PDB file of C-alpha atoms and ligand atoms in Angstrom:
ATOM      1  CA  MET A1297      65.049  -1.766   6.750  1.00 73.00           C
ATOM      2  CA  SER A1298      62.893  -0.005   9.275  1.00 95.00           C
ATOM      3  CA  ILE A1299      59.355  -0.366  10.528  1.00 98.00           C
ATOM      4  CA  GLU A1300      57.393   2.713   9.540  1.00 98.00           C
ATOM      5  CA  GLN A1301      53.920   4.197   9.483  1.00 98.00           C
ATOM      6  CA  THR A1302      52.551   6.147   6.537  1.00 99.00           C
ATOM      7  CA  LEU A1303      49.327   7.860   5.551  1.00 99.00           C
ATOM      8  CA  SER A1304      47.244   6.561   2.672  1.00 99.00           C
ATOM      9  CA  ILE A1305      44.133   8.279   1.333  1.00 99.00           C
ATOM     10  CA  ILE A1306      41.683   6.701  -1.068  1.00 99.00           C
ATOM     11  CA  LYS A1307      40.547   9.764  -3.024  1.00 99.00           C
ATOM     12  CA  PRO A1308      36.941  10.639  -4.027  1.00 99.00           C
ATOM     13  CA  ASN A1309      37.170   9.245  -7.576  1.00 98.00           C
ATOM     14  CA  ALA A1310      38.207   5.803  -6.303  1.00 98.00           C
ATOM     15  CA  ILE A1311      35.490   5.873  -3.625  1.00 98.00           C
ATOM     16  CA  ASN A1312      32.963   6.633  -6.403  1.00 98.00           C
ATOM     17  CA  LYS A1313      34.246   3.694  -8.444  1.00 98.00           C
ATOM     18  CA  ASN A1314      33.542   1.329  -5.542  1.00 98.00           C
ATOM     19  CA  VAL A1315      37.119   0.026  -5.402  1.00 98.00           C
ATOM     20  CA  ILE A1316      37.959   0.608  -1.717  1.00 98.00           C
ATOM     21  CA  GLY A1317      38.297  -3.136  -1.157  1.00 98.00           C
ATOM     22  CA  LYS A1318      40.422  -3.688  -4.243  1.00 98.00           C
ATOM     23  CA  ILE A1319      42.804  -0.905  -3.207  1.00 99.00           C
ATOM     24  CA  ILE A1320      43.116  -2.130   0.380  1.00 99.00           C
ATOM     25  CA  ASP A1321      43.773  -5.635  -0.968  1.00 98.00           C
ATOM     26  CA  ARG A1322      46.723  -4.295  -2.978  1.00 98.00           C
ATOM     27  CA  LEU A1323      48.130  -2.653   0.148  1.00 98.00           C
ATOM     28  CA  GLU A1324      47.668  -5.710   2.360  1.00 98.00           C
ATOM     29  CA  THR A1325      48.970  -8.130  -0.266  1.00 98.00           C
ATOM     30  CA  GLY A1326      51.972  -5.839  -0.674  1.00 98.00           C
ATOM     31  CA  GLY A1327      52.890  -6.308   2.973  1.00 98.00           C
ATOM     32  CA  LEU A1328      51.216  -3.332   4.677  1.00 98.00           C
ATOM     33  CA  GLN A1329      48.826  -3.457   7.629  1.00 98.00           C
ATOM     34  CA  VAL A1330      45.920  -1.031   8.063  1.00 98.00           C
ATOM     35  CA  ILE A1331      46.316   0.242  11.646  1.00 98.00           C
ATOM     36  CA  ALA A1332      43.787   3.099  11.416  1.00 99.00           C
ATOM     37  CA  ALA A1333      40.965   3.950   9.024  1.00 99.00           C
ATOM     38  CA  LYS A1334      38.184   6.519   8.729  1.00 98.00           C
ATOM     39  CA  MET A1335      35.952   7.821   5.992  1.00 98.00           C
ATOM     40  CA  VAL A1336      35.780  11.596   6.168  1.00 98.00           C
ATOM     41  CA  TYR A1337      34.620  14.529   4.126  1.00 98.00           C
ATOM     42  CA  LEU A1338      37.344  17.145   3.766  1.00 98.00           C
ATOM     43  CA  THR A1339      35.986  20.672   3.604  1.00 98.00           C
ATOM     44  CA  LYS A1340      37.771  22.980   1.186  1.00 98.00           C
ATOM     45  CA  ALA A1341      39.580  24.561   4.151  1.00 98.00           C
ATOM     46  CA  ARG A1342      40.753  21.168   5.458  1.00 98.00           C
ATOM     47  CA  ALA A1343      41.859  20.072   1.985  1.00 98.00           C
ATOM     48  CA  GLU A1344      43.817  23.331   1.605  1.00 98.00           C
ATOM     49  CA  GLU A1345      45.463  22.692   4.959  1.00 98.00           C
ATOM     50  CA  PHE A1346      46.355  19.116   4.047  1.00 98.00           C
ATOM     51  CA  TYR A1347      47.928  20.171   0.730  1.00 98.00           C
ATOM     52  CA  ALA A1348      49.395  23.466   2.032  1.00 98.00           C
ATOM     53  CA  ILE A1349      52.814  22.531   0.636  1.00 98.00           C
ATOM     54  CA  HIS A1350      51.351  22.786  -2.888  1.00 98.00           C
ATOM     55  CA  ARG A1351      49.724  26.214  -2.361  1.00 98.00           C
ATOM     56  CA  GLY A1352      50.543  28.527  -5.279  1.00 98.00           C
ATOM     57  CA  LYS A1353      51.076  25.719  -7.780  1.00 98.00           C
ATOM     58  CA  PRO A1354      48.903  25.798 -10.917  1.00 98.00           C
ATOM     59  CA  PHE A1355      47.070  22.613  -9.927  1.00 98.00           C
ATOM     60  CA  PHE A1356      46.385  23.647  -6.290  1.00 98.00           C
ATOM     61  CA  ASN A1357      42.806  24.917  -6.671  1.00 98.00           C
ATOM     62  CA  GLY A1358      41.764  21.939  -8.773  1.00 98.00           C
ATOM     63  CA  LEU A1359      43.372  19.555  -6.313  1.00 98.00           C
ATOM     64  CA  VAL A1360      41.534  21.127  -3.378  1.00 98.00           C
ATOM     65  CA  SER A1361      38.155  21.082  -5.223  1.00 98.00           C
ATOM     66  CA  PHE A1362      38.678  17.457  -6.184  1.00 98.00           C
ATOM     67  CA  MET A1363      39.668  16.372  -2.674  1.00 98.00           C
ATOM     68  CA  SER A1364      36.562  18.048  -1.242  1.00 98.00           C
ATOM     69  CA  SER A1365      34.231  16.725  -3.968  1.00 98.00           C
ATOM     70  CA  GLY A1366      33.220  13.697  -1.886  1.00 98.00           C
ATOM     71  CA  PRO A1367      34.318  11.526   1.015  1.00 98.00           C
ATOM     72  CA  VAL A1368      37.814  10.066   1.253  1.00 99.00           C
ATOM     73  CA  LEU A1369      39.101   7.063   3.188  1.00 99.00           C
ATOM     74  CA  ALA A1370      42.123   7.977   5.299  1.00 99.00           C
ATOM     75  CA  MET A1371      44.272   5.109   6.570  1.00 99.00           C
ATOM     76  CA  ALA A1372      47.452   4.736   8.556  1.00 99.00           C
ATOM     77  CA  LEU A1373      49.565   1.886   7.192  1.00 99.00           C
ATOM     78  CA  TYR A1374      52.272  -0.001   9.052  1.00 98.00           C
ATOM     79  CA  GLY A1375      55.114  -2.237   7.963  1.00 98.00           C
ATOM     80  CA  GLU A1376      58.709  -2.572   6.898  1.00 98.00           C
ATOM     81  CA  ASN A1377      59.663   0.449   4.773  1.00 98.00           C
ATOM     82  CA  ALA A1378      55.976   1.343   4.719  1.00 98.00           C
ATOM     83  CA  ILE A1379      56.515   4.782   3.163  1.00 98.00           C
ATOM     84  CA  ALA A1380      58.408   3.587   0.080  1.00 98.00           C
ATOM     85  CA  LYS A1381      56.414   0.361  -0.127  1.00 98.00           C
ATOM     86  CA  ASN A1382      53.119   2.269  -0.246  1.00 99.00           C
ATOM     87  CA  ARG A1383      54.508   4.585  -2.948  1.00 98.00           C
ATOM     88  CA  ASP A1384      55.621   1.571  -4.999  1.00 98.00           C
ATOM     89  CA  ILE A1385      52.205  -0.044  -4.738  1.00 99.00           C
ATOM     90  CA  MET A1386      50.546   3.304  -5.637  1.00 98.00           C
ATOM     91  CA  GLY A1387      52.615   3.991  -8.758  1.00 98.00           C
ATOM     92  CA  ALA A1388      53.741   7.309 -10.226  1.00 98.00           C
ATOM     93  CA  THR A1389      51.790  10.547  -9.647  1.00 98.00           C
ATOM     94  CA  ASN A1390      50.832  10.657 -13.326  1.00 98.00           C
ATOM     95  CA  PRO A1391      49.004   7.407 -14.095  1.00 98.00           C
ATOM     96  CA  ALA A1392      50.341   7.605 -17.659  1.00 98.00           C
ATOM     97  CA  ASN A1393      53.761   6.887 -16.136  1.00 98.00           C
ATOM     98  CA  ALA A1394      52.608   4.449 -13.449  1.00 98.00           C
ATOM     99  CA  ALA A1395      54.022   0.915 -13.666  1.00 98.00           C
ATOM    100  CA  PRO A1396      51.592  -1.844 -14.678  1.00 98.00           C
ATOM    101  CA  HIS A1397      49.470  -3.325 -11.860  1.00 98.00           C
ATOM    102  CA  THR A1398      50.003  -0.331  -9.574  1.00 98.00           C
ATOM    103  CA  ILE A1399      46.934   1.267  -7.971  1.00 99.00           C
ATOM    104  CA  ARG A1400      47.253   4.407 -10.065  1.00 98.00           C
ATOM    105  CA  ALA A1401      47.769   2.467 -13.296  1.00 98.00           C
ATOM    106  CA  ASP A1402      44.570   0.554 -12.614  1.00 98.00           C
ATOM    107  CA  PHE A1403      42.278   3.041 -10.812  1.00 98.00           C
ATOM    108  CA  ALA A1404      43.415   6.634 -11.535  1.00 98.00           C
ATOM    109  CA  ASP A1405      41.556   8.739 -14.097  1.00 98.00           C
ATOM    110  CA  SER A1406      44.297  11.334 -14.657  1.00 98.00           C
ATOM    111  CA  ILE A1407      47.146  13.088 -12.854  1.00 98.00           C
ATOM    112  CA  ASP A1408      44.499  15.349 -11.261  1.00 98.00           C
ATOM    113  CA  GLU A1409      42.343  12.440 -10.084  1.00 98.00           C
ATOM    114  CA  ASN A1410      44.864   9.760  -9.321  1.00 98.00           C
ATOM    115  CA  ALA A1411      42.936   7.562  -6.858  1.00 99.00           C
ATOM    116  CA  VAL A1412      45.308   7.582  -3.874  1.00 99.00           C
ATOM    117  CA  HIS A1413      47.614   9.688  -1.749  1.00 99.00           C
ATOM    118  CA  GLY A1414      50.691   8.414   0.062  1.00 99.00           C
ATOM    119  CA  SER A1415      53.111  10.227   2.353  1.00 98.00           C
ATOM    120  CA  ASP A1416      56.540  10.834   0.846  1.00 98.00           C
ATOM    121  CA  ALA A1417      58.904  10.882   3.870  1.00 98.00           C
ATOM    122  CA  PRO A1418      59.006  10.084   7.611  1.00 98.00           C
ATOM    123  CA  ASP A1419      58.323  13.665   8.742  1.00 98.00           C
ATOM    124  CA  THR A1420      55.363  14.165   6.395  1.00 98.00           C
ATOM    125  CA  ALA A1421      54.019  10.710   7.282  1.00 98.00           C
ATOM    126  CA  LYS A1422      53.980  11.634  10.960  1.00 98.00           C
ATOM    127  CA  GLN A1423      52.336  14.998  10.277  1.00 98.00           C
ATOM    128  CA  GLU A1424      49.763  13.556   7.894  1.00 98.00           C
ATOM    129  CA  ILE A1425      48.782  10.692  10.224  1.00 98.00           C
ATOM    130  CA  ALA A1426      48.280  13.245  13.021  1.00 98.00           C
ATOM    131  CA  PHE A1427      46.136  15.347  10.645  1.00 98.00           C
ATOM    132  CA  PHE A1428      43.532  12.547  10.565  1.00 98.00           C
ATOM    133  CA  PHE A1429      44.036  10.385  13.647  1.00 98.00           C
ATOM    134  CA  ASN A1430      44.353  10.712  17.398  1.00 98.00           C
ATOM    135  CA  ARG A1431      46.725   8.295  19.083  1.00 97.00           C
ATOM    136  CA  ASN A1432      43.837   6.265  20.478  1.00 98.00           C
ATOM    137  CA  GLU A1433      42.525   5.683  16.942  1.00 98.00           C
ATOM    138  CA  ILE A1434      45.695   3.852  15.817  1.00 98.00           C
ATOM    139  CA  PHE A1435      45.961   0.128  16.516  1.00 98.00           C
ATOM    140  CA  ILE A1436      49.390  -1.421  16.105  1.00 96.00           C
ATOM    141  CA  ARG A1437      49.367  -5.162  16.659  1.00 90.00           C
TER     142      ARG A1437
HETATM  143  P1  IDP B2420      52.002  12.527  -5.059  1.00 50.39           P
HETATM  144  O1  IDP B2420      50.529  12.469  -4.736  1.00 50.39           O
HETATM  145  O2  IDP B2420      52.406  11.441  -5.998  1.00 50.39           O
HETATM  146  O3  IDP B2420      52.874  12.592  -3.833  1.00 50.39           O
HETATM  147  P2  IDP B2420      52.507  15.374  -5.368  1.00 50.39           P
HETATM  148  O4  IDP B2420      53.568  15.961  -6.219  1.00 50.39           O
HETATM  149  O5  IDP B2420      52.700  15.408  -3.892  1.00 50.39           O
HETATM  150  O6  IDP B2420      52.241  13.877  -5.888  1.00 50.39           O
HETATM  151  O7  IDP B2420      51.171  16.127  -5.736  1.00 50.39           O
HETATM  152  C1  IDP B2420      50.004  15.997  -4.933  1.00 50.39           C
HETATM  153  C2  IDP B2420      48.833  15.749  -5.856  1.00 50.39           C
HETATM  154  O8  IDP B2420      48.635  16.899  -6.676  1.00 50.39           O
HETATM  155  C3  IDP B2420      49.022  14.597  -6.837  1.00 50.39           C
HETATM  156  O9  IDP B2420      48.638  13.361  -6.315  1.00 50.39           O
HETATM  157  C4  IDP B2420      48.145  15.005  -8.000  1.00 50.39           C
HETATM  158  O10 IDP B2420      46.786  14.637  -7.792  1.00 50.39           O
HETATM  159  C5  IDP B2420      48.240  16.512  -7.977  1.00 50.39           C
HETATM  160  N1  IDP B2420      49.247  16.955  -8.948  1.00 50.39           N
HETATM  161  C6  IDP B2420      50.583  16.941  -8.831  1.00 50.39           C
HETATM  162  N2  IDP B2420      51.192  17.412  -9.929  1.00 50.39           N
HETATM  163  C7  IDP B2420      50.203  17.739 -10.766  1.00 50.39           C
HETATM  164  C8  IDP B2420      50.199  18.296 -12.095  1.00 50.39           C
HETATM  165  O11 IDP B2420      51.216  18.587 -12.708  1.00 50.39           O
HETATM  166  N3  IDP B2420      48.949  18.504 -12.643  1.00 50.39           N
HETATM  167  C9  IDP B2420      47.786  18.193 -11.995  1.00 50.39           C
HETATM  168  N4  IDP B2420      47.757  17.674 -10.762  1.00 50.39           N
HETATM  169  C10 IDP B2420      48.951  17.442 -10.163  1.00 50.39           C
HETATM  170 MG1   MG B2421      53.027  14.043  -2.405  1.00 50.39          MG
END
């Protein structure tokens, strides 16, 4: 067990559905603390930068357009095994395969518009938190 930080993003489709509170409740009830949060609009260029690892994949352009189609809520989450815990609470990338009661099972529209992002490993978590937050915007308590 280790105490970790991870990046969560509530994606534009979930923001449009007015379920920010419901999603944060899942995260908090699951044992994660929100230690940073900001609503931001990602330009196409910023979305491309965030998802650079997926450049060249068939879904890349659609992903970037979707992520810049409206504001997102970026959050840093904190807790024991936060990276894996967040991914468990999120559910599988494709909501058709997401376990019942996960965020994606309940709030995703499709694999392309799957409601939330979560970092997948300690190095990407660190990078992705730094993409959105300065150190003085993160409040561990
Ligand atoms: P993750 O968000 O569960 O970590 P990744 O493989 O990192 O999944 O993919 C990033 C995002 O790209 C996914 O959340 C999803 O929205 C989109 N994506 C991934 N694979 C596909 C696909 O096969 N078709 C359409 N969109 C996809
Ligand atoms: Mg990923």
